[in-house]
C-alpha positions as a printed Julia matrix, in Angstrom:
319×3 Matrix{Float64}:
   2.5   -13.38   17.27
   5.07  -12.6    14.6
   6.37   -9.05   14.37
   5.37   -6.93   11.42
   8.13   -6.33    8.87
   8.47   -2.59    9.55
   9.27   -3.22   13.23
  11.6    -6.1    12.25
  13.43   -3.85    9.77
  13.98   -1.16   12.41
  15.39   -3.75   14.82
  17.7    -5.17   12.14
  19.03   -1.75   11.09
  20.01   -1.03   14.71
  22.33   -4.08   14.73
  25.6    -3.8    12.77
  25.78   -7.36   11.37
  22.09   -7.57   10.47
  22.24   -4.08    8.93
  25.1    -5.1     6.6
  23.31   -8.31    5.57
  20.06   -6.44    4.92
  21.84   -3.88    2.69
  23.14   -6.77    0.54
  19.6    -8.12    0.2
  18.31   -4.67   -0.78
  20.83   -4.58   -3.65
  19.78   -8.1    -4.7
  16.08   -7.18   -4.68
  16.76   -3.97   -6.63
  18.68   -5.88   -9.31
  15.81   -8.34   -9.57
  13.2    -5.58   -9.85
  15.16   -3.99  -12.71
  15.61   -7.41  -14.34
  19.39   -7.05  -14.21
  21.16  -10.38  -14.77
  23.15  -11.54  -11.74
  26.32  -13.54  -12.28
  26.92  -16.76  -10.35
  28.93  -15.07   -7.55
  26.26  -12.4    -7.04
  23.49  -15.02   -6.83
  25.48  -16.98   -4.24
  26.11  -13.75   -2.29
  22.38  -12.98   -2.27
  21.43  -16.5    -1.18
  24.05  -16.5     1.57
  22.8   -13.15    2.84
  19.3   -14.6     3.13
  20.65  -17.64    4.99
  22.74  -15.38    7.27
  19.55  -13.91    8.7
  19.02  -17.26   10.41
  16.41  -16.8    13.13
  16.2   -13.03   12.69
  12.72  -11.59   13.17
  13.07  -10.26    9.6
  12.94  -13.77    8.19
   9.66  -14.57    9.96
   7.9   -11.18    9.85
   4.52  -10.68    8.16
   2.25   -7.8     7.14
  -1.43   -7.09    7.84
  -3.93   -6.46    5.07
  -5.32   -3.28    6.63
  -2.16   -1.84    8.18
  -0.8     1.64    7.58
   2.36    1.78    5.45
   1.42   -1.57    3.94
   3.57   -1.05    0.83
   6.65   -0.38    2.98
   5.99   -3.55    4.97
   5.61   -5.62    1.8
   8.79   -4.15    0.3
  10.7    -5.34    3.39
   9.19   -8.82    3.1
  10.14   -9.22   -0.58
  13.62   -7.81    0.08
  14.24  -10.68    2.49
  12.46  -13.31    0.38
  13.45  -12.2    -3.13
  15.0   -15.58   -4.01
  11.58  -17.26   -3.67
  10.39  -15.97   -7.04
  13.26  -17.3    -9.18
  12.13  -18.42  -12.59
   8.51  -19.29  -11.76
   5.33  -17.51  -10.81
   4.52  -19.77   -7.86
   5.32  -17.49   -4.94
   5.06  -20.21   -2.26
   4.43  -18.08    0.85
   2.03  -15.24    1.55
   3.52  -12.14    3.19
   0.22  -11.6     5.01
  -0.56  -12.74    8.52
  -3.08  -15.57    8.76
  -6.54  -13.93    8.82
  -7.41  -15.98   11.93
  -4.69  -14.04   13.81
  -5.91  -10.63   12.71
  -8.38   -8.59   14.72
 -11.84   -8.89   13.26
 -13.53   -5.65   12.29
 -16.46   -4.71   14.46
 -19.63   -4.23   12.49
 -22.92   -2.61   13.46
 -25.09   -5.73   13.33
 -28.23   -3.69   14.03
 -27.69   -2.02   10.68
 -26.92   -5.31    8.97
 -30.15   -6.78   10.31
 -31.78   -4.59    7.68
 -30.64   -7.11    5.1
 -32.93   -9.71    6.64
 -35.9    -7.46    7.31
 -35.71   -5.31    4.19
 -35.98   -2.25    6.45
 -33.48    0.33    7.65
 -32.62    1.08   11.3
 -35.64    3.37   11.65
 -38.02    0.72   10.39
 -38.39    2.31    6.94
 -38.73   -0.01    3.97
 -35.54   -0.17    1.87
 -35.85    0.51   -1.84
 -35.04   -2.27   -4.27
 -36.58   -5.42   -5.65
 -36.48   -8.44   -3.34
 -35.45  -10.54   -6.36
 -32.24   -8.49   -6.73
 -30.0    -9.27   -3.71
 -27.18   -7.23   -5.3
 -29.31   -4.09   -5.26
 -30.24   -4.85   -1.65
 -26.56   -5.28   -0.74
 -25.83   -1.79   -2.1
 -28.66   -0.38    0.06
 -27.17   -2.1     3.1
 -23.85   -0.46    2.21
 -25.61    2.92    2.24
 -26.37    2.36    5.95
 -22.65    2.79    6.66
 -21.1     6.22    6.05
 -17.7     4.66    5.4
 -19.09    2.06    2.98
 -21.1     4.54    0.93
 -18.27    7.13    0.9
 -15.55    4.72   -0.28
 -17.89    3.07   -2.79
 -18.81    6.49   -4.22
 -15.1     7.39   -4.38
 -14.06    4.43   -6.53
 -17.18    4.49   -8.72
 -16.63    8.18   -9.57
 -12.96    7.61  -10.44
 -13.61    4.38  -12.35
 -16.41    5.85  -14.5
 -14.6     9.06  -15.52
 -14.23    9.11  -19.28
 -16.87    6.39  -19.73
 -18.73    6.88  -22.99
 -16.13    9.27  -24.37
 -12.71    8.93  -25.99
 -10.93    9.65  -22.7
  -9.56    6.59  -20.97
 -10.19    6.43  -17.26
  -7.18    6.49  -14.94
  -6.81    2.74  -14.29
  -4.2     3.25  -11.57
  -6.48    5.6    -9.6
  -9.44    3.3   -10.21
  -7.5     0.33   -8.83
  -6.38    2.33   -5.8
 -10.01    3.3    -5.1
 -11.1    -0.35   -5.35
  -8.35   -1.48   -2.96
  -9.35    1.24   -0.49
 -12.94    0.03   -0.59
 -12.12   -3.66   -0.05
  -9.44   -2.93    2.58
 -11.16   -0.28    4.68
 -14.83   -1.31    4.62
 -15.77   -4.25    6.91
 -16.17   -7.51    5.0
 -19.79   -7.88    6.14
 -20.56   -5.13    3.61
 -18.04   -5.87    0.86
 -18.72   -9.62    0.67
 -22.48   -9.02    0.34
 -21.89   -6.66   -2.59
 -19.33   -8.84   -4.37
 -20.83  -12.3    -3.76
 -24.56  -11.51   -3.78
 -26.56  -14.52   -5.11
 -28.42  -13.86   -8.38
 -31.29  -15.63  -10.1
 -31.6   -13.37  -13.16
 -29.42  -11.4   -15.59
 -30.41   -7.98  -14.25
 -29.0    -8.92  -10.86
 -25.98  -10.55  -12.53
 -25.26   -7.38  -14.5
 -25.15   -5.31  -11.3
 -22.85   -7.86   -9.67
 -20.53   -7.92  -12.71
 -20.32   -4.13  -12.65
 -19.46   -4.0    -8.94
 -15.82   -3.47   -9.87
 -16.6    -1.27  -12.92
 -15.25   -3.64  -15.61
 -14.81   -1.06  -18.37
 -12.07    0.65  -16.39
 -10.6    -1.73  -13.85
 -10.94   -5.03  -15.71
 -11.32   -4.8   -19.49
  -8.85   -3.38  -22.01
  -9.82   -2.73  -25.65
  -8.03   -5.95  -26.57
  -7.22   -8.85  -24.26
  -3.54   -8.79  -23.26
  -1.54  -11.99  -22.92
  -1.81  -13.45  -19.39
   2.0   -13.61  -19.14
   2.13   -9.83  -19.65
  -0.48   -9.45  -16.92
   1.63  -11.61  -14.6
   4.78   -9.57  -15.34
   2.88   -6.36  -14.5
   1.78   -7.96  -11.23
   5.23   -9.18  -10.17
   6.64   -5.66  -10.63
   4.18   -4.32   -8.05
   4.7    -5.18   -4.36
   0.99   -5.13   -3.54
  -0.08   -7.23   -6.53
   2.74   -9.74   -6.03
   1.75  -10.07   -2.35
  -1.94  -10.51   -3.11
  -1.09  -13.13   -5.75
   1.08  -15.04   -3.25
  -1.79  -14.87   -0.74
  -4.25  -16.09   -3.39
  -1.99  -18.98   -4.41
  -1.54  -20.04   -0.79
  -5.19  -19.81    0.27
  -6.91  -20.87   -2.97
  -4.73  -23.87   -3.78
  -7.2   -26.53   -5.0
  -7.32  -30.1    -3.67
  -9.52  -32.78   -5.24
  -9.94  -34.79   -2.02
 -10.93  -31.85    0.2
 -14.69  -31.39    0.92
 -14.53  -27.67    0.05
 -11.99  -28.18   -2.75
  -9.32  -26.26   -0.83
  -5.89  -27.57    0.15
  -5.93  -25.34    3.26
  -9.51  -26.43    4.13
 -10.51  -22.77    4.51
 -12.87  -21.55    1.83
 -13.45  -18.22    3.62
  -9.71  -17.44    3.5
  -9.76  -18.14   -0.25
 -12.64  -15.71   -0.79
 -10.77  -13.07    1.21
  -7.64  -13.68   -0.88
  -9.73  -13.41   -4.06
 -11.07  -10.04   -2.89
  -7.48   -8.96   -2.32
  -6.73   -9.38   -6.05
  -9.32   -6.73   -6.94
  -7.64   -3.38   -7.59
  -4.38   -4.92   -8.82
  -3.08   -5.42  -12.4
  -4.51   -8.97  -12.11
  -8.03   -7.87  -11.17
 -10.51  -10.73  -11.74
 -14.22  -10.35  -12.43
 -17.39  -12.22  -13.37
 -17.32  -13.03  -17.07
 -21.07  -12.85  -17.73
 -24.38  -11.75  -16.23
 -25.78  -15.26  -16.06
 -23.17  -17.28  -14.13
 -20.75  -17.09  -11.21
 -17.74  -17.91  -13.41
 -14.82  -15.56  -12.93
 -11.67  -14.98  -14.95
  -8.8   -12.62  -15.65
  -9.14  -10.35  -18.67
  -6.38  -11.98  -20.7
  -5.68  -14.62  -23.31
  -3.11  -17.37  -23.86
  -3.07  -17.07  -27.64
   0.4   -16.42  -29.09
   2.14  -17.65  -25.92
   4.58  -19.8   -27.89
   6.56  -22.25  -25.77
   5.17  -20.65  -22.58
   1.58  -21.65  -23.27
   1.51  -24.2   -20.43
   2.6   -21.56  -17.92
   0.06  -19.12  -19.36
  -2.75  -21.7   -19.06
  -1.79  -22.26  -15.41
  -2.26  -18.56  -14.68
  -5.73  -18.54  -16.26
  -6.81  -21.8   -14.61
  -6.08  -20.39  -11.13
  -9.29  -18.4   -11.65
 -11.29  -20.24  -14.32
 -11.09  -23.85  -13.15
 -10.2   -23.54   -9.48
 -12.35  -25.89   -7.36
 -11.41  -24.07   -4.15
 -12.47  -20.68   -5.53
């Protein structure tokens, strides 16, 4: 297995030559983050530094979605791979380890059996209409202390200020959403997010899973290029976008519409976008269509690029 980027960084900093090369790359990444123009010599110096790493473990390291110090790990990855984002939003490679190589979270399947029986672990009937699978999914979540605690945490933060003039704290709301989708086993989170609906009441609950008024919708729709810029300035969002682009790349000839032939990995990557500046959501109560909350009006000569960003979510056969 590849080393994680924090361990690879420590190893590199203990070696004189690698340390010097890495410091050059840090300066390059910092200049890029601050949008400082690099002259030709500086660009060549940055590219050479990346090439000098050769077979270093830094060049091949990855991060895990649920690891501690995830932001530090991602910062190391983008320091080493900063040249990959030149001039275009296609990020090419995900900094995350392939989900197949990550340890699967153990889930209490006795509790999850309640979903099938409509009863809890003690045989008591669960509340909720059988025609509303989204309501049932929330009740299944309540069987797990961690699921109900982290769901309550983000809902309380994301609904503060609702109905009044106070704006909710979007940054805290997003952090709460990421905590929920990162720390709660996917057996719970996927049921809540992807519950199948036959009516608008169910669809409304599903659409409000990620509290759209705070995490998703602004008063006016921003331009999608602005949304992308906000994402690329954030290590977590940029990493989740790279993961989404890699795992949700559509392919017309593939049976599941996915270039990687792994629809489950695409759904996981989609979930990873929730709680970032590019948080997607269902657009109505009566369909499973999803989108970003942005528009491509007034994009000028960048309209084609803007449309590409939107179509990753709106017209993506893999997703």
